[in-house]
Coordinates of N, CA, C and O in Angstrom, one line a residue:
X1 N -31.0 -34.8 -55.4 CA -30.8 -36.1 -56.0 C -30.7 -37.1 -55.0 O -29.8 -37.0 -54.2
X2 N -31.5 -38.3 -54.9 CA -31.5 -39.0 -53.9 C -30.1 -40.2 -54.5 O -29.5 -40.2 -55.6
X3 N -29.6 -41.3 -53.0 CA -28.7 -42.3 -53.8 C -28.5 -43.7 -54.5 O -29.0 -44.9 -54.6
X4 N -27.8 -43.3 -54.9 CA -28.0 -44.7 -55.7 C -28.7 -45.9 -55.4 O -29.6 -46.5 -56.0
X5 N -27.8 -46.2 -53.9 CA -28.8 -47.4 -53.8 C -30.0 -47.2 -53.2 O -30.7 -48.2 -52.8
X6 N -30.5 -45.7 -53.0 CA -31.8 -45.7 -52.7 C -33.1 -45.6 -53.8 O -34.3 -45.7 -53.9
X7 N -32.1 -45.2 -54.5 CA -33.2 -45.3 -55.8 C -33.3 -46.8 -56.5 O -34.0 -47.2 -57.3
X8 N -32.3 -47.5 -55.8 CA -32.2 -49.3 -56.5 C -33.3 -50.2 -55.2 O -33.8 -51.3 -55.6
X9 N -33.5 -49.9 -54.4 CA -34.1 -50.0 -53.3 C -35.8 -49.8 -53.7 O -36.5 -50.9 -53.9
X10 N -36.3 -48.6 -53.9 CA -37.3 -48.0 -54.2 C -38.0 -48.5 -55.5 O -39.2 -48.6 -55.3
X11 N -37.3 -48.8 -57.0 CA -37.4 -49.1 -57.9 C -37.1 -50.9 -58.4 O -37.5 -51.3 -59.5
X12 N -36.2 -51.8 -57.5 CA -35.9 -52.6 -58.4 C -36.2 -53.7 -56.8 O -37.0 -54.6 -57.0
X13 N -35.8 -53.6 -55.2 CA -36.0 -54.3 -54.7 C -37.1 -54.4 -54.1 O -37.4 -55.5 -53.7
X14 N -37.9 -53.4 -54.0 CA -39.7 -53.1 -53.7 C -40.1 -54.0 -54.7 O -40.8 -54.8 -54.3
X15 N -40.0 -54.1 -55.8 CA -40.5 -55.0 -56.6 C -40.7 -56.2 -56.7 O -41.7 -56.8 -56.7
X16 N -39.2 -56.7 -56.7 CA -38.8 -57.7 -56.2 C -39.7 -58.5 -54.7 O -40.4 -59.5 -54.7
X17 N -39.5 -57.9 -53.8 CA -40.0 -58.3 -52.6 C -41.8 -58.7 -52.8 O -42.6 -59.7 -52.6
X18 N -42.0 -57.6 -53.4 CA -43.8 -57.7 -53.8 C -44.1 -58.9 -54.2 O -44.9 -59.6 -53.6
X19 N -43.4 -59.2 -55.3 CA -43.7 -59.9 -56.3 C -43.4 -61.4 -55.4 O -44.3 -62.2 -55.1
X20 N -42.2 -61.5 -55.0 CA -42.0 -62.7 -53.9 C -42.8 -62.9 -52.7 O -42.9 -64.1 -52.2
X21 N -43.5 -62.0 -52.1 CA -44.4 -62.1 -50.4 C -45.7 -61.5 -50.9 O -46.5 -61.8 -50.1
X22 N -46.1 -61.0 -51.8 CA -47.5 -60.5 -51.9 C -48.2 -59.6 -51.0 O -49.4 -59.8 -50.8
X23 N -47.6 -58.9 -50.6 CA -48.2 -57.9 -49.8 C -49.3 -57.1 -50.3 O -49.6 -56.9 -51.4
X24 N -50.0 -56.7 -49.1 CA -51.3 -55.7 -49.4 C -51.1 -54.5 -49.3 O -51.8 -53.7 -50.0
X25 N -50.1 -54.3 -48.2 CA -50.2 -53.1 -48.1 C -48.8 -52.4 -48.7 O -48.0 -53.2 -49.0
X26 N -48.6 -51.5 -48.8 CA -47.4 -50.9 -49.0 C -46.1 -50.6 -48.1 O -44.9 -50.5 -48.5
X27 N -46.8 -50.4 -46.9 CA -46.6 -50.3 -45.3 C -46.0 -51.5 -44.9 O -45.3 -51.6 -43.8
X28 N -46.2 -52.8 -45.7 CA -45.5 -54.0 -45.2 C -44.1 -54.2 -45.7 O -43.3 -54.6 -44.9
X29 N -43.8 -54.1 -46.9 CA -42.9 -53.9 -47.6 C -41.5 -53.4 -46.3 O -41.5 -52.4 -45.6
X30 N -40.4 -54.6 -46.3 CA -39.6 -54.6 -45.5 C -38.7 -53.4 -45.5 O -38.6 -53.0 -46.7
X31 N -38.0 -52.5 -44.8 CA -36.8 -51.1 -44.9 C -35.7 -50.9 -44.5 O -35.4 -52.1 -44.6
X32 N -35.1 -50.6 -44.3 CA -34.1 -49.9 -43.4 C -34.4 -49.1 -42.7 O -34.8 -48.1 -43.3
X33 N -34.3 -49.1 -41.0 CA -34.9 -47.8 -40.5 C -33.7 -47.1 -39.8 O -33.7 -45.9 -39.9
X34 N -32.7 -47.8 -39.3 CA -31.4 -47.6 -39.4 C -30.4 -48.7 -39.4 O -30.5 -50.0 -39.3
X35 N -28.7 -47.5 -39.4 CA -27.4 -48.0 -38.7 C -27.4 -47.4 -38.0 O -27.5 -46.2 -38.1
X36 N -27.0 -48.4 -36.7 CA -25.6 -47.8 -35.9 C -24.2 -48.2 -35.7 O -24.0 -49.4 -35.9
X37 N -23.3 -47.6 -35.3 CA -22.1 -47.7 -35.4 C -21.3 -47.3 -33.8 O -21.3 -46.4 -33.0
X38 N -20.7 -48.9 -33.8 CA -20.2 -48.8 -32.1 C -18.8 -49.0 -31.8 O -18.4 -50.1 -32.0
X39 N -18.0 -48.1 -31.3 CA -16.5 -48.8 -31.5 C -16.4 -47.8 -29.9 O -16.9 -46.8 -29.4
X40 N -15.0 -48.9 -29.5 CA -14.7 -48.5 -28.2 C -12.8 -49.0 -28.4 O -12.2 -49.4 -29.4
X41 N -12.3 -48.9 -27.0 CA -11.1 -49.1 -27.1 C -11.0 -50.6 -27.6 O -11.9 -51.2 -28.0
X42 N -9.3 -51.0 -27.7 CA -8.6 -52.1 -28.8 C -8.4 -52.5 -27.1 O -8.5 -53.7 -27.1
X43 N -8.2 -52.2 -26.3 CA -7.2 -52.9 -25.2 C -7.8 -51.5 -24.1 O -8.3 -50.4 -24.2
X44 N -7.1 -53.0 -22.7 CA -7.8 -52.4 -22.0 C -7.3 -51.4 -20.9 O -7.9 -51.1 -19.9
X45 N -6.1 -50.9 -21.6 CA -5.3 -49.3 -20.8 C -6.2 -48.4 -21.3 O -5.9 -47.8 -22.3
X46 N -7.5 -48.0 -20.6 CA -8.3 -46.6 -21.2 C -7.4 -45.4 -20.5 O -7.0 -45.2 -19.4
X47 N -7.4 -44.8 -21.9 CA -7.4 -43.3 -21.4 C -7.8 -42.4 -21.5 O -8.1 -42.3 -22.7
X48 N -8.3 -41.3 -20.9 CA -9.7 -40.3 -21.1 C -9.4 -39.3 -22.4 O -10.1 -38.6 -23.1
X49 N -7.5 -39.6 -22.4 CA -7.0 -38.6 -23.9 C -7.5 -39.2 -24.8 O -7.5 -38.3 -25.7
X50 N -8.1 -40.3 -25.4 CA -8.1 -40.9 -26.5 C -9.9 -41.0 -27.5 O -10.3 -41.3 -28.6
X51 N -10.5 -40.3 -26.1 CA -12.3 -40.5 -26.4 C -12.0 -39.0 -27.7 O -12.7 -39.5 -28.6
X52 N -11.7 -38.2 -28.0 CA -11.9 -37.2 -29.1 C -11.1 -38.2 -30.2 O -11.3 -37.7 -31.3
X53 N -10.6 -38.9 -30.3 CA -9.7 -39.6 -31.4 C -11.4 -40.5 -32.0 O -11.9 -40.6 -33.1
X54 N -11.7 -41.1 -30.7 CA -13.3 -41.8 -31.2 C -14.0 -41.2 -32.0 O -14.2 -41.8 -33.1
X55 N -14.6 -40.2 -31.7 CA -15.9 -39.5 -32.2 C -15.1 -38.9 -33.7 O -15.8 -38.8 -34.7
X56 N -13.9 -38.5 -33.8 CA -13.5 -37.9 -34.9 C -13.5 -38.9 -36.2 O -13.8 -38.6 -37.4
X57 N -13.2 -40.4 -35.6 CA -13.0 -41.1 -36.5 C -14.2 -41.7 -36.5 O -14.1 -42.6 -37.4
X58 N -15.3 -41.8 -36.1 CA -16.8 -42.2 -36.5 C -17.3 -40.9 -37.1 O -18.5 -40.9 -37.5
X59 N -16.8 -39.9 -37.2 CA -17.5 -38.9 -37.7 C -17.3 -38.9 -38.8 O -18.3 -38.9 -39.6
X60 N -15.6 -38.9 -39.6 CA -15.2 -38.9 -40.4 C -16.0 -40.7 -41.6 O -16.2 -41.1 -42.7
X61 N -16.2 -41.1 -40.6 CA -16.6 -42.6 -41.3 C -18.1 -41.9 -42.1 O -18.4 -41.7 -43.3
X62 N -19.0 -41.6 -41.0 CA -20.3 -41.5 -41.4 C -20.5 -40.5 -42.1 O -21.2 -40.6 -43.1
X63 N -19.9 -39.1 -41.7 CA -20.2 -37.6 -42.0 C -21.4 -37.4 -41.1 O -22.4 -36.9 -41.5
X64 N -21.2 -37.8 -39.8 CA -21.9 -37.5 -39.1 C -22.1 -37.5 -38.0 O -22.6 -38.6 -37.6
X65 N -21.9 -36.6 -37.1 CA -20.8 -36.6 -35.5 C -21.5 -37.5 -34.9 O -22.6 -37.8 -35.1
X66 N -20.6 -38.0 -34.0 CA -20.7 -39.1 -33.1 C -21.0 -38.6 -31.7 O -20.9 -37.5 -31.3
X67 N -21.4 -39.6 -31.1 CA -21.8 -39.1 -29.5 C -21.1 -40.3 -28.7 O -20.9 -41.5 -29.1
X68 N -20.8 -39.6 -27.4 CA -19.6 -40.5 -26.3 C -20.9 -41.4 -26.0 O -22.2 -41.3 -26.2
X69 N -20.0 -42.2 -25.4 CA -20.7 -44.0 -24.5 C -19.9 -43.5 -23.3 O -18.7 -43.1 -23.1
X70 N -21.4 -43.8 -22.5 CA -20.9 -44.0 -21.1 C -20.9 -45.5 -20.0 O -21.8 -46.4 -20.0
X71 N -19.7 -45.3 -19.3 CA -19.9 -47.2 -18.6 C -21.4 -47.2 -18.2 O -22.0 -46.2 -18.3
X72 N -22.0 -48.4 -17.8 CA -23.0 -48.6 -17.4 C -22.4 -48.9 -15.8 O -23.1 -48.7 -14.8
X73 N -21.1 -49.4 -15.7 CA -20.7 -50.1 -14.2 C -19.4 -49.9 -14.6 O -18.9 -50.0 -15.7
X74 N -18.9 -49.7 -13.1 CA -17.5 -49.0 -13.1 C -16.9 -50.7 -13.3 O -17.8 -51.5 -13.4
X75 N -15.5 -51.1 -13.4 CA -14.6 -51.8 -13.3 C -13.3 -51.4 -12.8 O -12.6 -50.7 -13.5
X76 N -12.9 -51.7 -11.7 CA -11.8 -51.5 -11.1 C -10.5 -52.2 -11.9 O -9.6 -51.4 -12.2
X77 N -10.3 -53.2 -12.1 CA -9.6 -53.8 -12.7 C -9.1 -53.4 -14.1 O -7.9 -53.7 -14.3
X78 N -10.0 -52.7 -15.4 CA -9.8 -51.6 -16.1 C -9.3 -50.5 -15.6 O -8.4 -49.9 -16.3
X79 N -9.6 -50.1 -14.3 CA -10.1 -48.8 -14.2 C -10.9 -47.8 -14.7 O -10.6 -46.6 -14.8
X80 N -12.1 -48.5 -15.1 CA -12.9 -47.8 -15.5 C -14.1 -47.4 -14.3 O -14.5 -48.1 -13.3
X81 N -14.5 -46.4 -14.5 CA -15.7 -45.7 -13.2 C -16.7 -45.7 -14.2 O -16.4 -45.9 -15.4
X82 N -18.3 -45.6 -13.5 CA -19.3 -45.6 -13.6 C -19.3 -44.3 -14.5 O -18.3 -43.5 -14.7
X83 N -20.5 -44.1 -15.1 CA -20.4 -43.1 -16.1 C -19.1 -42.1 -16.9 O -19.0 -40.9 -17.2
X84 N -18.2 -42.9 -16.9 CA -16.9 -42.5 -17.7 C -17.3 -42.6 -18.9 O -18.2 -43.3 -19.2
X85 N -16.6 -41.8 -20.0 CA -16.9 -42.2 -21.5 C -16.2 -43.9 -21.9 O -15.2 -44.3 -21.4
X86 N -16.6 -44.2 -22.4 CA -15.8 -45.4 -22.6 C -15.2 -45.7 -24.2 O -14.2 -46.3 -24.6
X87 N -16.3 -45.0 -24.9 CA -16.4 -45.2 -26.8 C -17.1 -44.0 -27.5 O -17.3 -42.8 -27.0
X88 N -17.4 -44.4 -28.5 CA -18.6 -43.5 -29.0 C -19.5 -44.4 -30.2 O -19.3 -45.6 -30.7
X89 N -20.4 -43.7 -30.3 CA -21.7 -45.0 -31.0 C -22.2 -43.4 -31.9 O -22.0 -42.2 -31.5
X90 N -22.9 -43.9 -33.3 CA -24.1 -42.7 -34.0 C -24.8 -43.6 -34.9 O -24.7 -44.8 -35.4
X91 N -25.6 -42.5 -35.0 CA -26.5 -43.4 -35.5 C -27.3 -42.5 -36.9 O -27.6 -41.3 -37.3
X92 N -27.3 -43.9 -37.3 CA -27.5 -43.0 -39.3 C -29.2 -43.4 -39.7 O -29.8 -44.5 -39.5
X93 N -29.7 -42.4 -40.1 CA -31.3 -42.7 -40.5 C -30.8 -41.9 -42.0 O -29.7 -41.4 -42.2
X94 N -31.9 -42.0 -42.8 CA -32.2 -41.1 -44.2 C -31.4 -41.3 -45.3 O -31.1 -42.5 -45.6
X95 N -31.0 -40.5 -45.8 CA -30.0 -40.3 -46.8 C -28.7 -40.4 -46.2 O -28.0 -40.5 -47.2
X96 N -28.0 -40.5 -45.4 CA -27.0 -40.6 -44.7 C -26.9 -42.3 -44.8 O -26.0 -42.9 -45.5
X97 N -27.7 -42.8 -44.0 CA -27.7 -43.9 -43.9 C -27.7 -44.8 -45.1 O -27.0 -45.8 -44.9
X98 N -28.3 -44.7 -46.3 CA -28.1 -44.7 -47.5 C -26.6 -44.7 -48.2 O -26.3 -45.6 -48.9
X99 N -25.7 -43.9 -48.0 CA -24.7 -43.5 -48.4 C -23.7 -44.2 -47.7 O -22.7 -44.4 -48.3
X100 N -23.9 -44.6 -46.3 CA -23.2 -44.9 -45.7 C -23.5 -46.5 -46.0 O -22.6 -47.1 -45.4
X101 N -24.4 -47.5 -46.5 CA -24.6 -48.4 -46.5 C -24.3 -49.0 -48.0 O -24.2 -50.2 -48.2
X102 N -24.1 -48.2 -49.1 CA -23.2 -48.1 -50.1 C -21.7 -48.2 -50.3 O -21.0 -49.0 -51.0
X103 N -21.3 -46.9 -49.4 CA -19.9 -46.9 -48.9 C -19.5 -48.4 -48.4 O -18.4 -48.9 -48.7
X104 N -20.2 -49.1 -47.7 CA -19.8 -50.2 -46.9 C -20.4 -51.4 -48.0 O -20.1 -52.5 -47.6
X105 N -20.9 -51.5 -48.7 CA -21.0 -52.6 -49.7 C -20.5 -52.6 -51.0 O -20.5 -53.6 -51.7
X106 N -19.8 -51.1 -51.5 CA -18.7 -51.4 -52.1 C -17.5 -51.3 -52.0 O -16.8 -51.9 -52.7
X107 N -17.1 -50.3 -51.0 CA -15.5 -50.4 -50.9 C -15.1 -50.9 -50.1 O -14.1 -51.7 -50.2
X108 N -15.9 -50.7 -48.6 CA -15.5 -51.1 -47.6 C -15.1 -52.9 -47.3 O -14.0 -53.3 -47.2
X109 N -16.2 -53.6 -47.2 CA -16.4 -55.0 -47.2 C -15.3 -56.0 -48.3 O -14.8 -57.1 -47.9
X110 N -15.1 -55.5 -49.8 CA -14.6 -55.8 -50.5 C -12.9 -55.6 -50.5 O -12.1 -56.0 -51.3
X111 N -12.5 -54.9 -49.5 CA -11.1 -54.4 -49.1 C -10.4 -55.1 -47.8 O -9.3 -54.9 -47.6
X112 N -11.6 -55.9 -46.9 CA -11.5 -56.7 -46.1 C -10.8 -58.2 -46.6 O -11.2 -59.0 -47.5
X113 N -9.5 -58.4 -45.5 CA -8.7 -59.4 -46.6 C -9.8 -60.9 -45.8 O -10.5 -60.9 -44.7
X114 N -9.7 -61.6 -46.4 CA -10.2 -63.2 -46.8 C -11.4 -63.2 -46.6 O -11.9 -64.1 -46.0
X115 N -11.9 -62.3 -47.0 CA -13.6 -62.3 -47.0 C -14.8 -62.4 -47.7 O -15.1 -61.8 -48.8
X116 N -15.6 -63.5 -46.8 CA -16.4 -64.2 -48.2 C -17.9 -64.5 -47.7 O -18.5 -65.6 -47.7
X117 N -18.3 -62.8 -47.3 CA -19.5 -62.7 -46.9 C -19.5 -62.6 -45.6 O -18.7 -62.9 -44.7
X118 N -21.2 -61.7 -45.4 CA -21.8 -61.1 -43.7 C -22.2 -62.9 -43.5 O -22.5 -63.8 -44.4
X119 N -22.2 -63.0 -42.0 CA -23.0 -64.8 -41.8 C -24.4 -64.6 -41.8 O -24.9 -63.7 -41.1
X120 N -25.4 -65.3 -42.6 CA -26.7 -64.7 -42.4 C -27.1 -64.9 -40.8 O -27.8 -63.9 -40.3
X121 N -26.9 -65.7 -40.1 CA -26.6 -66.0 -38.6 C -26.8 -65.0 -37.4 O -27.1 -65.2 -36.2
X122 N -26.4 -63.8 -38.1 CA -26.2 -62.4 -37.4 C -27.2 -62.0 -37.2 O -27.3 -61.3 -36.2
X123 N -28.4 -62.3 -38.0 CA -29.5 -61.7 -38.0 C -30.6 -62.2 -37.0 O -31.0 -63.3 -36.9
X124 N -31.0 -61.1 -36.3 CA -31.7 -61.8 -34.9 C -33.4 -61.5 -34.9 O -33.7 -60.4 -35.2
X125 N -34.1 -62.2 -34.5 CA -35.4 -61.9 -34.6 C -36.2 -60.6 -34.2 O -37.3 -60.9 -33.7
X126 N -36.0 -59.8 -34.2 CA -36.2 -58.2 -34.2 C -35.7 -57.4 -35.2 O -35.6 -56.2 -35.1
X127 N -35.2 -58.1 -36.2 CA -35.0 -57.6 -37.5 C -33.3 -56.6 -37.2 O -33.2 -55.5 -37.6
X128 N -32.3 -57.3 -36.4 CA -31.6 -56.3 -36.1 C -30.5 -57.6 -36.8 O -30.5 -58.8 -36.6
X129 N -29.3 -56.6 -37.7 CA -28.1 -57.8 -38.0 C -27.0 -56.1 -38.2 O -26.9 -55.1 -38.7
X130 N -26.1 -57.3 -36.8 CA -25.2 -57.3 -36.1 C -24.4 -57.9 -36.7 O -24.5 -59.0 -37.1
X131 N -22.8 -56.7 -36.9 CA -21.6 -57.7 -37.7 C -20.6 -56.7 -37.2 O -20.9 -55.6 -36.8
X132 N -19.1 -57.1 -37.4 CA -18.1 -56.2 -36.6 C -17.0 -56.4 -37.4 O -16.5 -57.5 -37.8
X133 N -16.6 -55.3 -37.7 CA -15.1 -55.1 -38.3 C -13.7 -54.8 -37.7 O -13.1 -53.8 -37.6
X134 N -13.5 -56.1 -37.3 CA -12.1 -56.1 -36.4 C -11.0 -54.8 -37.1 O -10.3 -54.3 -36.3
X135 N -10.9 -54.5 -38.6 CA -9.9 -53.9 -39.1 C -10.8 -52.5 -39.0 O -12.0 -52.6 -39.3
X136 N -10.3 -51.2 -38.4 CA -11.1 -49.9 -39.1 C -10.8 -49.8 -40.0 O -11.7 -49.7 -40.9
X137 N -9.0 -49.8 -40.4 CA -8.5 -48.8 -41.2 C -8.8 -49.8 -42.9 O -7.9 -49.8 -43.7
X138 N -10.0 -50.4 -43.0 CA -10.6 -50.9 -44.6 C -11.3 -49.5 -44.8 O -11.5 -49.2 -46.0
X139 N -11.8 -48.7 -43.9 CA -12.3 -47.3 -44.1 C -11.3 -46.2 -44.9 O -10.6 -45.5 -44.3
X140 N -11.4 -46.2 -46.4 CA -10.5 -45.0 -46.8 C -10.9 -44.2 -45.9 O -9.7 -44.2 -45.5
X141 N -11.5 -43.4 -45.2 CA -11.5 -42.2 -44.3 C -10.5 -42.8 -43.0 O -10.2 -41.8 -42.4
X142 N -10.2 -43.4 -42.7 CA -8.7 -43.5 -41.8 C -7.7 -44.1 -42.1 O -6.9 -44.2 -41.3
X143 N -7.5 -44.6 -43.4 CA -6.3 -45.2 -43.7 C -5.4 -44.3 -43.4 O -4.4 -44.6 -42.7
X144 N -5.6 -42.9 -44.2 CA -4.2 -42.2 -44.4 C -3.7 -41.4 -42.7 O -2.8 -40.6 -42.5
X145 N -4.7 -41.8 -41.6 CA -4.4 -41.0 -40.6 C -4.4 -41.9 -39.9 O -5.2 -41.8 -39.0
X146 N -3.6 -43.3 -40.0 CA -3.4 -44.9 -39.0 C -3.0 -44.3 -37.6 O -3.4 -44.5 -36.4
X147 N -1.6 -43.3 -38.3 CA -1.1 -43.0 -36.3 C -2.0 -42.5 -35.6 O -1.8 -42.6 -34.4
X148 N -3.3 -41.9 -35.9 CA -3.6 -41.1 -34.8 C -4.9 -42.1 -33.9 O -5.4 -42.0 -32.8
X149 N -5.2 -43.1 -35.4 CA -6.4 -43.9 -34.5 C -5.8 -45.7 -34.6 O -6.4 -46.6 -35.3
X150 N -4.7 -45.7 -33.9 CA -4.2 -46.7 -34.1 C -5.0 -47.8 -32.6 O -5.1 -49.0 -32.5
X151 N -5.3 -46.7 -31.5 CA -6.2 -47.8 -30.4 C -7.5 -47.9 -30.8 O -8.3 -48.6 -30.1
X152 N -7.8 -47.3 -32.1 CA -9.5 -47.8 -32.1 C -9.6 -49.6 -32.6 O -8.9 -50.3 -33.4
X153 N -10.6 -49.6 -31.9 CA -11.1 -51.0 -31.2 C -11.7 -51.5 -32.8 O -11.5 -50.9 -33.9
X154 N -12.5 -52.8 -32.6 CA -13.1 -53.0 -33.7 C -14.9 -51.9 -33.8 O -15.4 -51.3 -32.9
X155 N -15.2 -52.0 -34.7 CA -16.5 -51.1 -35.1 C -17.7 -52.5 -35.4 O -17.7 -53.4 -36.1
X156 N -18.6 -52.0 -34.3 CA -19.9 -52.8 -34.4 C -20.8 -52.0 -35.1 O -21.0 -50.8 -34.8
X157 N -21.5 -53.2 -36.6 CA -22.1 -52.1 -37.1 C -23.8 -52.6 -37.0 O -23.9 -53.8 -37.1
X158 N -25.0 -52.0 -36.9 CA -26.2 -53.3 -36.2 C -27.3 -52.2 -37.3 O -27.8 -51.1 -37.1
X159 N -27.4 -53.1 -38.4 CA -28.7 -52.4 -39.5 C -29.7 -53.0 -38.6 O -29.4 -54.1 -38.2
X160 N -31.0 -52.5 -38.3 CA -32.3 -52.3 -38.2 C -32.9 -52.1 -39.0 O -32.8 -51.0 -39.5
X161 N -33.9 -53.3 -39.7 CA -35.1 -53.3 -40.4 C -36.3 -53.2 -39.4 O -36.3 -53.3 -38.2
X162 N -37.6 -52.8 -40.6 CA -38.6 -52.5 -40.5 C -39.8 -53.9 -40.0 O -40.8 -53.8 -39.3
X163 N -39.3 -54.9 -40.4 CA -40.0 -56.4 -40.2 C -39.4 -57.1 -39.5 O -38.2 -56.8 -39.5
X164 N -40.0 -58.2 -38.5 CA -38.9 -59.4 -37.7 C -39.0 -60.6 -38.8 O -38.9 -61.6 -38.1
X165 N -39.1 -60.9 -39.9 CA -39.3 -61.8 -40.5 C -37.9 -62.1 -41.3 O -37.4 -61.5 -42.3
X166 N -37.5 -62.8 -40.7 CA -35.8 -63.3 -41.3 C -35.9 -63.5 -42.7 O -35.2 -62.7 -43.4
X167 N -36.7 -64.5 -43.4 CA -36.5 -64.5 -44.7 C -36.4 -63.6 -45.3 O -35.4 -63.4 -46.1
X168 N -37.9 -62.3 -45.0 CA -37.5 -61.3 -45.7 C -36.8 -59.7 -45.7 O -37.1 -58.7 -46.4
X169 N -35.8 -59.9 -44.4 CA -34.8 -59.3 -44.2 C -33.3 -60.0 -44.8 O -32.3 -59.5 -45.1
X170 N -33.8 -61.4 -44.8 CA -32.2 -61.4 -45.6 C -32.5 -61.1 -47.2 O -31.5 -60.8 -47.9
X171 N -33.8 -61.3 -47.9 CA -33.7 -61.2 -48.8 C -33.9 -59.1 -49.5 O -33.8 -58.6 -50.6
X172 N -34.3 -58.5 -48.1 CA -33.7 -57.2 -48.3 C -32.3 -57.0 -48.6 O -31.9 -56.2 -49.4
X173 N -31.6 -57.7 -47.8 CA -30.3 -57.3 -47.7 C -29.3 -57.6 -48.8 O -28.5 -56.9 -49.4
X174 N -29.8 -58.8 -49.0 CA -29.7 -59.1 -50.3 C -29.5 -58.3 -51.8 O -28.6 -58.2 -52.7
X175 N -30.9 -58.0 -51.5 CA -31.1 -56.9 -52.6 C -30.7 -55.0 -52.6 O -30.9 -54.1 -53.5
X176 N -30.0 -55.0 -51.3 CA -29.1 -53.5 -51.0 C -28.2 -54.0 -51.3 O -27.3 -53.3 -51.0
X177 N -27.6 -55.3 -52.0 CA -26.3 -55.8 -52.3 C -24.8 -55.8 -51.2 O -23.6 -55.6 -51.4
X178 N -25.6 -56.2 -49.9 CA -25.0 -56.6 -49.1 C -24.1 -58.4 -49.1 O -24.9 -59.3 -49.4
X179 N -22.9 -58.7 -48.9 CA -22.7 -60.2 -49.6 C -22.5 -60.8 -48.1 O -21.6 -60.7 -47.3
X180 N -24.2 -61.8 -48.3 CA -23.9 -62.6 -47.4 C -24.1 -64.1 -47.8 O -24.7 -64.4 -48.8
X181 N -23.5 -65.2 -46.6 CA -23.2 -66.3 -47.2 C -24.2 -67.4 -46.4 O -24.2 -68.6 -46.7

């Protein structure tokens, strides 16, 4: 059984878009090709104990293990070295992605205090919108375990569409019932 909102996707916003841009082909029709998800330390005491606390708590977000970040350039003043782990980042395609983009337009977003919409702003000409959730723990999958991921940082989350055409990537997003202002 496929999910909800991929069946609302398929059925009610393909339509929609048609009907609004007139496409020829089918192939034009705007998508989702992915999420990814990027979170690193809150502060800048790294410790090399805390990179398994990362990937556990992006795992637990997505259901779907996470992979370490490495520095690109050391920083002495962190103390960070050149290829150290620094975070962890994954990345969601399919049905996953789907679920996880549900998850975050109904519970997640809506549990976030004074919040009144993604900025359409975010969205950059390569079809990529970029938004960050300073709070993790609006994630029921870590509220109830705060002590153990209390240094994770904020979570960058960057959807990838299929078109560079802003209009009609906001008005995809739109129609995945994402609330932007």
């Amino acid at each position: 059984m496929r999910n909800r909102l991929y069946q609302h996707y398929l059925n009610v916003v393909t339509e929609e878009l048609i009907l609004k841009y007139q496409y020829d082909n089918v192939n034009e029709i705007p998508s989702i090709e992915k999420i990814v998800l990027n979170t690193s330390m809150k502060t800048s005491d790294f410790k090399v104990k805390m990179i398994p606390s990362f990937i556990v708590a992006l795992t637990l977000i997505t259901g779907q293990k996470a992979s370490p970040t490495l520095a690109k350039k050391g920083n002495a003043k962190l103390g960070i070295r050149k290829n150290t782990v620094t975070g962890a980042k994954v990345t969601l395609r399919g049905e996953i992605m789907y679920n996880f983009l549900d998850l975050l337009s109904t519970i997640v977003l809506p549990r976030i205090k004074n919040f009144d919409g993604l900025n359409k702003k975010s969205l950059n000409n390569e079809g990529n919108f970029t938004f960050q959730i300073n709070d993790p723990f609006v994630f029921p999958q870590l509220e109830a375990a705060s002590e153990v991921f209390n240094h994770l940082g904020p979570i960058t989350i960057t959807i990838t569409t299929t078109t560079q055409k802003k209009d009609q990537n906001l008005n995809l997003l739109r129609g995945l019932n994402l609330p932007l202002k």
